[in-house]
mmCIF file of C-alpha atoms and ligand atoms in Angstrom:
data_model
loop_
_atom_site.group_PDB
_atom_site.id
_atom_site.type_symbol
_atom_site.label_atom_id
_atom_site.label_comp_id
_atom_site.label_asym_id
_atom_site.label_seq_id
_atom_site.Cartn_x
_atom_site.Cartn_y
_atom_site.Cartn_z
ATOM 1 C CA MET A 95 101.204 -35.593 89.675
ATOM 2 C CA GLN A 96 100.340 -38.029 86.971
ATOM 3 C CA ILE A 97 103.490 -39.455 85.793
ATOM 4 C CA ASN A 98 105.105 -42.512 83.313
ATOM 5 C CA ALA A 99 107.953 -43.484 81.445
ATOM 6 C CA ASN A 100 106.606 -41.414 78.397
ATOM 7 C CA SER A 101 106.174 -37.816 80.356
ATOM 8 C CA LEU A 102 109.760 -38.253 81.845
ATOM 9 C CA SER A 103 112.305 -35.491 79.749
ATOM 10 C CA LEU A 104 115.539 -36.289 79.071
ATOM 11 C CA GLN A 105 116.524 -34.815 81.937
ATOM 12 C CA ALA A 106 116.272 -36.526 85.676
ATOM 13 C CA VAL A 107 112.702 -35.603 87.108
ATOM 14 C CA ASN A 108 112.799 -34.966 90.773
ATOM 15 C CA PHE A 109 109.771 -36.660 92.101
ATOM 16 C CA GLN A 110 109.381 -35.816 95.245
ATOM 17 C CA MET A 111 113.075 -35.777 95.774
ATOM 18 C CA MET A 112 113.287 -39.023 93.668
ATOM 19 C CA LYS A 113 115.727 -38.956 90.598
ATOM 20 C CA VAL A 114 113.423 -40.555 87.586
ATOM 21 C CA PHE A 115 115.561 -40.888 84.616
ATOM 22 C CA ALA A 116 113.754 -42.158 81.197
ATOM 23 C CA ARG A 117 117.130 -42.205 78.998
ATOM 24 C CA LYS A 118 120.077 -43.708 79.626
ATOM 25 C CA HIS A 119 121.951 -40.608 78.787
ATOM 26 C CA ALA A 120 120.794 -38.464 81.289
ATOM 27 C CA LEU A 121 120.972 -41.084 83.363
ATOM 28 C CA ASN A 122 124.743 -42.149 82.886
ATOM 29 C CA THR A 123 125.160 -37.958 82.670
ATOM 30 C CA LEU A 124 124.869 -38.165 86.368
ATOM 31 C CA LEU A 125 126.226 -41.381 87.036
ATOM 32 C CA ALA A 126 129.642 -40.114 85.251
ATOM 33 C CA GLN A 127 129.811 -37.024 87.196
ATOM 34 C CA LYS A 128 129.529 -39.333 90.610
ATOM 35 C CA LYS A 129 132.286 -42.169 89.301
ATOM 36 C CA GLU A 130 135.595 -41.652 91.248
ATOM 37 C CA GLU A 131 138.511 -44.437 91.719
ATOM 38 C CA SER A 132 135.945 -46.406 94.745
ATOM 39 C CA PHE A 133 132.977 -45.132 93.618
ATOM 40 C CA GLN A 134 131.053 -48.372 94.092
ATOM 41 C CA LEU A 135 127.278 -48.789 91.803
ATOM 42 C CA GLY A 136 124.372 -51.179 91.886
ATOM 43 C CA LEU A 137 122.092 -51.988 90.033
ATOM 44 C CA VAL A 138 118.410 -53.568 91.191
ATOM 45 C CA PRO A 139 116.585 -54.460 88.015
ATOM 46 C CA THR A 140 112.853 -55.055 88.700
ATOM 47 C CA MET A 141 110.085 -54.873 86.409
ATOM 48 C CA GLY A 142 108.142 -52.575 88.797
ATOM 49 C CA ALA A 143 105.209 -53.312 90.540
ATOM 50 C CA LEU A 144 107.459 -53.142 93.676
ATOM 51 C CA HIS A 145 106.959 -55.064 96.899
ATOM 52 C CA GLN A 146 108.796 -55.950 100.447
ATOM 53 C CA GLY A 147 110.859 -58.381 98.135
ATOM 54 C CA HIS A 148 112.442 -55.635 96.224
ATOM 55 C CA LEU A 149 112.521 -53.161 98.988
ATOM 56 C CA SER A 150 115.024 -55.793 100.731
ATOM 57 C CA LEU A 151 116.959 -55.877 97.348
ATOM 58 C CA ILE A 152 117.160 -52.300 97.497
ATOM 59 C CA GLN A 153 118.487 -52.418 100.875
ATOM 60 C CA SER A 154 121.321 -54.499 100.524
ATOM 61 C CA ALA A 155 122.845 -52.877 97.195
ATOM 62 C CA LEU A 156 122.335 -49.506 99.442
ATOM 63 C CA LYS A 157 124.808 -51.383 102.270
ATOM 64 C CA ASP A 158 126.933 -52.020 100.042
ATOM 65 C CA ASN A 159 127.391 -49.580 97.404
ATOM 66 C CA ASP A 160 127.361 -45.524 97.397
ATOM 67 C CA CYS A 161 124.556 -45.163 94.881
ATOM 68 C CA VAL A 162 121.933 -47.955 93.782
ATOM 69 C CA VAL A 163 120.102 -47.497 90.836
ATOM 70 C CA VAL A 164 116.879 -49.310 90.688
ATOM 71 C CA SER A 165 115.938 -49.685 87.041
ATOM 72 C CA ILE A 166 111.867 -50.263 86.136
ATOM 73 C CA PHE A 167 111.325 -52.127 82.887
ATOM 74 C CA VAL A 168 108.231 -54.610 81.928
ATOM 75 C CA ASN A 169 110.223 -56.320 79.361
ATOM 76 C CA PRO A 170 108.420 -57.394 76.640
ATOM 77 C CA THR A 171 111.102 -59.929 75.082
ATOM 78 C CA GLN A 172 110.700 -62.067 78.158
ATOM 79 C CA PHE A 173 107.132 -62.838 77.737
ATOM 80 C CA ASN A 174 106.284 -65.950 75.522
ATOM 81 C CA ASN A 175 102.332 -64.784 76.192
ATOM 82 C CA ALA A 176 100.588 -61.781 75.732
ATOM 83 C CA SER A 177 98.343 -61.686 77.970
ATOM 84 C CA ASP A 178 100.418 -62.092 80.773
ATOM 85 C CA LEU A 179 102.644 -59.149 79.344
ATOM 86 C CA ASN A 180 99.515 -57.234 79.078
ATOM 87 C CA HIS A 181 97.893 -57.845 83.012
ATOM 88 C CA TYR A 182 101.357 -57.268 84.473
ATOM 89 C CA PRO A 183 101.186 -54.412 86.617
ATOM 90 C CA ARG A 184 102.249 -51.109 85.939
ATOM 91 C CA THR A 185 102.515 -48.680 89.178
ATOM 92 C CA LEU A 186 105.380 -46.257 88.244
ATOM 93 C CA GLU A 187 103.876 -43.979 91.025
ATOM 94 C CA ALA A 188 103.147 -46.216 93.187
ATOM 95 C CA ASP A 189 106.904 -47.255 92.982
ATOM 96 C CA ILE A 190 108.279 -44.320 93.318
ATOM 97 C CA LYS A 191 106.061 -43.895 96.318
ATOM 98 C CA LYS A 192 107.308 -47.217 98.019
ATOM 99 C CA LEU A 193 111.043 -45.987 97.162
ATOM 100 C CA LYS A 194 111.042 -42.662 99.020
ATOM 101 C CA THR A 195 109.782 -44.860 102.401
ATOM 102 C CA LEU A 196 113.521 -46.293 102.151
ATOM 103 C CA SER A 197 114.764 -42.042 102.609
ATOM 104 C CA SER A 198 118.097 -42.683 100.407
ATOM 105 C CA PRO A 199 119.379 -40.378 98.596
ATOM 106 C CA ASN A 200 121.238 -42.369 96.903
ATOM 107 C CA ILE A 201 119.159 -44.347 95.104
ATOM 108 C CA MET A 202 117.826 -43.124 91.277
ATOM 109 C CA VAL A 203 115.268 -44.487 89.362
ATOM 110 C CA TYR A 204 115.928 -45.562 85.587
ATOM 111 C CA ALA A 205 112.397 -46.362 84.213
ATOM 112 C CA PRO A 206 112.563 -46.399 80.179
ATOM 113 C CA GLU A 207 110.513 -46.890 77.399
ATOM 114 C CA ALA A 208 111.376 -50.110 75.139
ATOM 115 C CA GLU A 209 112.817 -47.900 72.479
ATOM 116 C CA ASP A 210 115.341 -46.445 75.387
ATOM 117 C CA ILE A 211 116.652 -49.765 75.524
ATOM 118 C CA TYR A 212 116.692 -51.591 71.800
ATOM 119 C CA GLY A 213 115.898 -49.153 69.499
ATOM 120 C CA THR A 214 113.724 -48.976 67.289
ATOM 121 C CA THR A 215 113.793 -52.749 66.862
ATOM 122 C CA ILE A 216 112.825 -54.632 69.928
ATOM 123 C CA SER A 217 113.971 -58.074 69.392
ATOM 124 C CA LYS A 218 115.709 -60.852 71.720
ATOM 125 C CA GLN A 219 119.279 -62.578 71.047
ATOM 126 C CA SER A 220 119.744 -66.267 71.762
ATOM 127 C CA PHE A 221 122.115 -67.502 74.092
ATOM 128 C CA ASN A 222 123.418 -70.745 75.626
ATOM 129 C CA PHE A 223 122.816 -71.095 79.263
ATOM 130 C CA ASP A 224 124.750 -74.614 79.104
ATOM 131 C CA GLY A 225 121.597 -76.191 79.212
ATOM 132 C CA LEU A 226 120.729 -74.226 82.478
ATOM 133 C CA GLU A 227 117.783 -72.883 80.071
ATOM 134 C CA HIS A 228 116.123 -75.849 79.025
ATOM 135 C CA GLN A 229 115.090 -76.788 82.523
ATOM 136 C CA MET A 230 111.813 -75.823 84.411
ATOM 137 C CA GLU A 231 110.806 -72.440 83.114
ATOM 138 C CA GLY A 232 112.485 -72.557 79.939
ATOM 139 C CA LYS A 233 110.579 -75.571 79.440
ATOM 140 C CA PHE A 234 107.197 -73.741 80.027
ATOM 141 C CA ARG A 235 108.389 -70.005 78.924
ATOM 142 C CA PRO A 236 109.589 -71.167 75.923
ATOM 143 C CA GLY A 237 112.326 -68.323 74.523
ATOM 144 C CA HIS A 238 111.626 -67.075 77.900
ATOM 145 C CA PHE A 239 115.531 -67.060 79.150
ATOM 146 C CA ASP A 240 116.905 -65.271 75.820
ATOM 147 C CA GLY A 241 114.653 -62.125 77.082
ATOM 148 C CA VAL A 242 115.529 -62.150 79.951
ATOM 149 C CA GLY A 243 119.457 -62.604 79.412
ATOM 150 C CA THR A 244 119.004 -59.672 76.115
ATOM 151 C CA VAL A 245 117.718 -56.838 79.065
ATOM 152 C CA VAL A 246 119.840 -57.778 81.682
ATOM 153 C CA GLN A 247 122.293 -57.364 79.768
ATOM 154 C CA ARG A 248 121.341 -54.539 77.741
ATOM 155 C CA LEU A 249 121.169 -53.493 81.620
ATOM 156 C CA PHE A 250 124.499 -54.191 82.213
ATOM 157 C CA GLU A 251 125.537 -51.895 79.058
ATOM 158 C CA ILE A 252 123.552 -48.998 80.225
ATOM 159 C CA VAL A 253 123.856 -48.926 83.818
ATOM 160 C CA GLN A 254 127.929 -50.724 84.158
ATOM 161 C CA PRO A 255 126.920 -51.047 87.772
ATOM 162 C CA ASN A 256 130.001 -52.848 90.059
ATOM 163 C CA ASN A 257 127.056 -55.200 92.102
ATOM 164 C CA ALA A 258 123.833 -56.047 90.472
ATOM 165 C CA TYR A 259 120.860 -58.082 93.223
ATOM 166 C CA PHE A 260 118.663 -60.326 91.869
ATOM 167 C CA GLY A 261 116.415 -62.537 94.258
ATOM 168 C CA GLU A 262 116.109 -66.391 94.887
ATOM 169 C CA LYS A 263 112.490 -66.362 94.205
ATOM 170 C CA ASP A 264 113.657 -66.909 90.094
ATOM 171 C CA PHE A 265 116.555 -69.253 91.437
ATOM 172 C CA GLN A 266 116.811 -70.620 87.666
ATOM 173 C CA GLN A 267 117.092 -66.955 87.001
ATOM 174 C CA LEU A 268 119.552 -65.770 89.198
ATOM 175 C CA ALA A 269 121.978 -68.990 87.854
ATOM 176 C CA ILE A 270 121.345 -67.857 83.887
ATOM 177 C CA ILE A 271 122.258 -64.081 84.929
ATOM 178 C CA ARG A 272 125.789 -66.013 87.099
ATOM 179 C CA LYS A 273 126.414 -68.148 83.556
ATOM 180 C CA LEU A 274 125.556 -64.976 81.360
ATOM 181 C CA VAL A 275 128.432 -62.826 83.085
ATOM 182 C CA GLU A 276 130.582 -65.782 83.131
ATOM 183 C CA LEU A 277 130.441 -66.220 79.517
ATOM 184 C CA THR A 278 130.604 -62.094 78.485
ATOM 185 C CA LYS A 279 133.007 -61.429 81.329
ATOM 186 C CA PHE A 280 130.819 -58.561 82.404
ATOM 187 C CA PRO A 281 132.966 -56.851 85.374
ATOM 188 C CA VAL A 282 129.661 -57.168 87.497
ATOM 189 C CA LYS A 283 129.311 -59.355 91.134
ATOM 190 C CA ILE A 284 125.726 -61.023 91.038
ATOM 191 C CA VAL A 285 124.446 -60.859 94.705
ATOM 192 C CA GLY A 286 121.737 -63.274 95.331
ATOM 193 C CA CYS A 287 118.857 -62.881 98.047
ATOM 194 C CA PRO A 288 116.765 -64.858 100.418
ATOM 195 C CA ILE A 289 113.553 -65.016 99.270
ATOM 196 C CA SER A 290 111.023 -62.548 101.297
ATOM 197 C CA ARG A 291 107.873 -64.268 102.227
ATOM 198 C CA GLU A 292 104.148 -62.974 103.191
ATOM 199 C CA LYS A 293 103.549 -63.466 107.275
ATOM 200 C CA ASN A 294 101.364 -67.267 105.459
ATOM 201 C CA GLY A 295 104.307 -68.044 103.677
ATOM 202 C CA LEU A 296 103.323 -67.410 100.180
ATOM 203 C CA ALA A 297 107.046 -65.739 98.108
ATOM 204 C CA MET A 298 106.421 -61.856 97.223
ATOM 205 C CA SER A 299 105.733 -61.883 94.252
ATOM 206 C CA SER A 300 104.307 -58.271 91.758
ATOM 207 C CA ARG A 301 101.950 -61.192 90.987
ATOM 208 C CA ASN A 302 100.195 -61.425 94.007
ATOM 209 C CA VAL A 303 98.468 -58.033 94.095
ATOM 210 C CA ARG A 304 96.433 -60.081 91.120
ATOM 211 C CA LEU A 305 95.112 -62.582 93.343
ATOM 212 C CA THR A 306 91.748 -62.169 95.498
ATOM 213 C CA ASP A 307 92.306 -62.094 99.134
ATOM 214 C CA ILE A 308 90.931 -65.884 99.091
ATOM 215 C CA GLU A 309 93.469 -66.726 96.604
ATOM 216 C CA GLN A 310 96.016 -64.977 98.611
ATOM 217 C CA THR A 311 95.394 -67.403 101.377
ATOM 218 C CA HIS A 312 94.865 -70.086 100.286
ATOM 219 C CA ALA A 313 97.893 -69.971 97.868
ATOM 220 C CA ALA A 314 100.328 -69.975 101.647
ATOM 221 C CA LYS A 315 99.724 -73.993 100.261
ATOM 222 C CA ILE A 316 102.485 -73.489 97.886
ATOM 223 C CA PHE A 317 104.907 -72.972 100.635
ATOM 224 C CA SER A 318 103.770 -75.378 103.052
ATOM 225 C CA VAL A 319 104.369 -78.092 100.631
ATOM 226 C CA LEU A 320 107.383 -77.183 99.820
ATOM 227 C CA LYS A 321 108.623 -76.981 103.628
ATOM 228 C CA THR A 322 106.759 -80.603 103.519
ATOM 229 C CA THR A 323 109.140 -81.819 100.847
ATOM 230 C CA LYS A 324 112.314 -80.218 102.709
ATOM 231 C CA GLU A 325 111.471 -82.836 105.894
ATOM 232 C CA LYS A 326 110.503 -85.842 103.459
ATOM 233 C CA PHE A 327 113.325 -85.732 101.412
ATOM 234 C CA GLY A 328 115.724 -86.830 104.528
ATOM 235 C CA THR A 329 113.988 -89.397 104.277
ATOM 236 C CA GLU A 330 112.260 -90.327 101.029
ATOM 237 C CA ASP A 331 113.533 -90.288 97.239
ATOM 238 C CA ALA A 332 112.559 -87.619 94.952
ATOM 239 C CA THR A 333 110.078 -89.794 92.873
ATOM 240 C CA LYS A 334 107.828 -90.555 95.912
ATOM 241 C CA ILE A 335 107.947 -87.459 96.797
ATOM 242 C CA LYS A 336 106.647 -85.863 93.653
ATOM 243 C CA GLU A 337 103.824 -88.412 93.551
ATOM 244 C CA TRP A 338 102.771 -86.714 97.466
ATOM 245 C CA VAL A 339 102.945 -82.994 95.336
ATOM 246 C CA ASP A 340 101.024 -83.972 92.789
ATOM 247 C CA GLN A 341 98.699 -85.563 95.210
ATOM 248 C CA GLN A 342 98.499 -82.750 96.823
ATOM 249 C CA PHE A 343 97.602 -80.473 94.456
ATOM 250 C CA GLU A 344 94.879 -83.277 92.526
ATOM 251 C CA ASN A 345 91.833 -81.720 93.731
ATOM 252 C CA ASP A 346 92.577 -78.694 94.280
ATOM 253 C CA PRO A 347 89.678 -76.072 93.703
ATOM 254 C CA ILE A 348 92.207 -73.095 93.206
ATOM 255 C CA LEU A 349 95.669 -73.807 93.019
ATOM 256 C CA THR A 350 96.852 -76.016 88.867
ATOM 257 C CA LEU A 351 100.236 -77.804 89.565
ATOM 258 C CA GLU A 352 102.242 -77.228 86.097
ATOM 259 C CA TYR A 353 105.617 -78.393 87.119
ATOM 260 C CA PHE A 354 107.538 -79.177 90.437
ATOM 261 C CA GLU A 355 111.351 -80.656 90.379
ATOM 262 C CA ILE A 356 113.864 -81.673 93.010
ATOM 263 C CA SER A 357 116.923 -80.925 90.979
ATOM 264 C CA ASN A 358 120.810 -80.762 91.792
ATOM 265 C CA GLU A 359 121.171 -77.090 92.443
ATOM 266 C CA LEU A 360 123.650 -76.250 90.360
ATOM 267 C CA THR A 361 122.823 -77.732 87.026
ATOM 268 C CA LEU A 362 119.237 -78.042 87.248
ATOM 269 C CA GLU A 363 118.649 -81.087 86.059
ATOM 270 C CA PRO A 364 116.255 -82.937 87.897
ATOM 271 C CA ILE A 365 117.001 -85.553 89.767
ATOM 272 C CA ASP A 366 115.369 -89.510 90.533
ATOM 273 C CA GLU A 367 118.418 -90.221 93.227
ATOM 274 C CA LYS A 368 120.001 -87.985 95.560
ATOM 275 C CA GLN A 369 123.898 -88.618 95.499
ATOM 276 C CA ASP A 370 126.473 -87.600 98.329
ATOM 277 C CA LYS A 371 128.163 -84.079 98.735
ATOM 278 C CA MET A 372 125.332 -83.048 96.228
ATOM 279 C CA LYS A 373 123.342 -80.060 96.980
ATOM 280 C CA TYR A 374 119.488 -79.969 95.537
ATOM 281 C CA ARG A 375 116.772 -77.584 95.174
ATOM 282 C CA ALA A 376 112.751 -78.180 94.659
ATOM 283 C CA PHE A 377 110.958 -76.201 92.164
ATOM 284 C CA ILE A 378 107.056 -75.296 91.965
ATOM 285 C CA ALA A 379 104.964 -73.697 89.552
ATOM 286 C CA VAL A 380 101.312 -73.776 90.050
ATOM 287 C CA TYR A 381 98.555 -71.052 88.501
ATOM 288 C CA VAL A 382 96.081 -69.464 90.231
ATOM 289 C CA ARG A 383 93.210 -69.063 87.394
ATOM 290 C CA GLU A 384 95.306 -67.559 85.034
ATOM 291 C CA VAL A 385 98.051 -66.082 87.449
ATOM 292 C CA ARG A 386 101.240 -68.025 87.179
ATOM 293 C CA LEU A 387 103.128 -68.007 90.538
ATOM 294 C CA ILE A 388 106.518 -69.889 91.212
ATOM 295 C CA ASP A 389 108.942 -70.820 94.485
ATOM 296 C CA ASN A 390 111.637 -72.917 95.690
ATOM 297 C CA ILE A 391 113.317 -74.101 98.756
ATOM 298 C CA ALA A 392 116.991 -75.118 99.228
ATOM 299 C CA LEU A 393 116.786 -79.242 100.536
ATOM 300 C CA ASN A 394 119.828 -79.559 102.613
HETATM 301 O O1 LIG B 13 113.295 -60.816 87.927
HETATM 302 C C1 LIG B 13 112.606 -59.711 87.293
HETATM 303 O O2 LIG B 13 112.016 -58.993 87.650
HETATM 304 C C2 LIG B 13 112.960 -59.603 85.320
HETATM 305 O O3 LIG B 13 113.197 -61.104 85.054
HETATM 306 C C3 LIG B 13 114.155 -59.111 85.484
HETATM 307 C C4 LIG B 13 115.005 -59.534 86.134
HETATM 308 C C5 LIG B 13 114.697 -57.525 85.801
HETATM 309 C C6 LIG B 13 114.456 -58.696 83.858
HETATM 310 O O4 LIG B 13 113.192 -58.156 83.071
#
């Protein structure tokens, strides 16, 4: 059976025993029947092309909640690059098969078209996230976090989850979503989950499917550089480590470094010198051809 969000009717489609909704009204009708006093609902927002990293988020959500909604929606307002949006993998059928491997009757999929989320006008809100939005991804992907904030807020309004799960691979996104909840006072608990990695250390990402085997092997260097950064952080200052990282990518035939920062984990502001009792993290963005990969590591 070929499916896409368009082919899903107003009601849930029971795709091989997985409930898949294209419309918020149908989803909410079913959720309303389930919500009793102590009912806990989890939300795992995704853009599809699910991998083991997503499945581990969903497994955490299944442990904490009676029911988990997995949203699958490639959100146009968070892409600042049309080619990236066009090439973003869309694999709903394969995603549902992967969800089935979790063998849980408590998963529901919300896979809408843009209209169900945005109405007839697709636009993004402008947010002030106390400066978190201006660092790293914010500098290189202008407007990205306005798009993320807009869609995550809409998803919270539609699904009304008790708990929502986000991966630490997008650590800046996680910090921004925590800020969004603080600002809007939306009654949801944000749960951050550790980065899932391939055997060679490459952080799992939906974009990895766009890499050749050779590129995937080579991209293991990203995590290996981060691990050495962590070792160096004990004895060397941030400026020196940054120079060292630049050198590692200078003549690389496959990987192009976009940024590397050592930042305060709370403010995400880059540092030159460390201070006692502060927590720091290293962040990196690298291109393999036009495929952009990000990763990060806690330093102390
Ligand atoms: O991390 C993602 O996949 C997306 O940014 C999210 C949170 C699903 C919003 O579209």
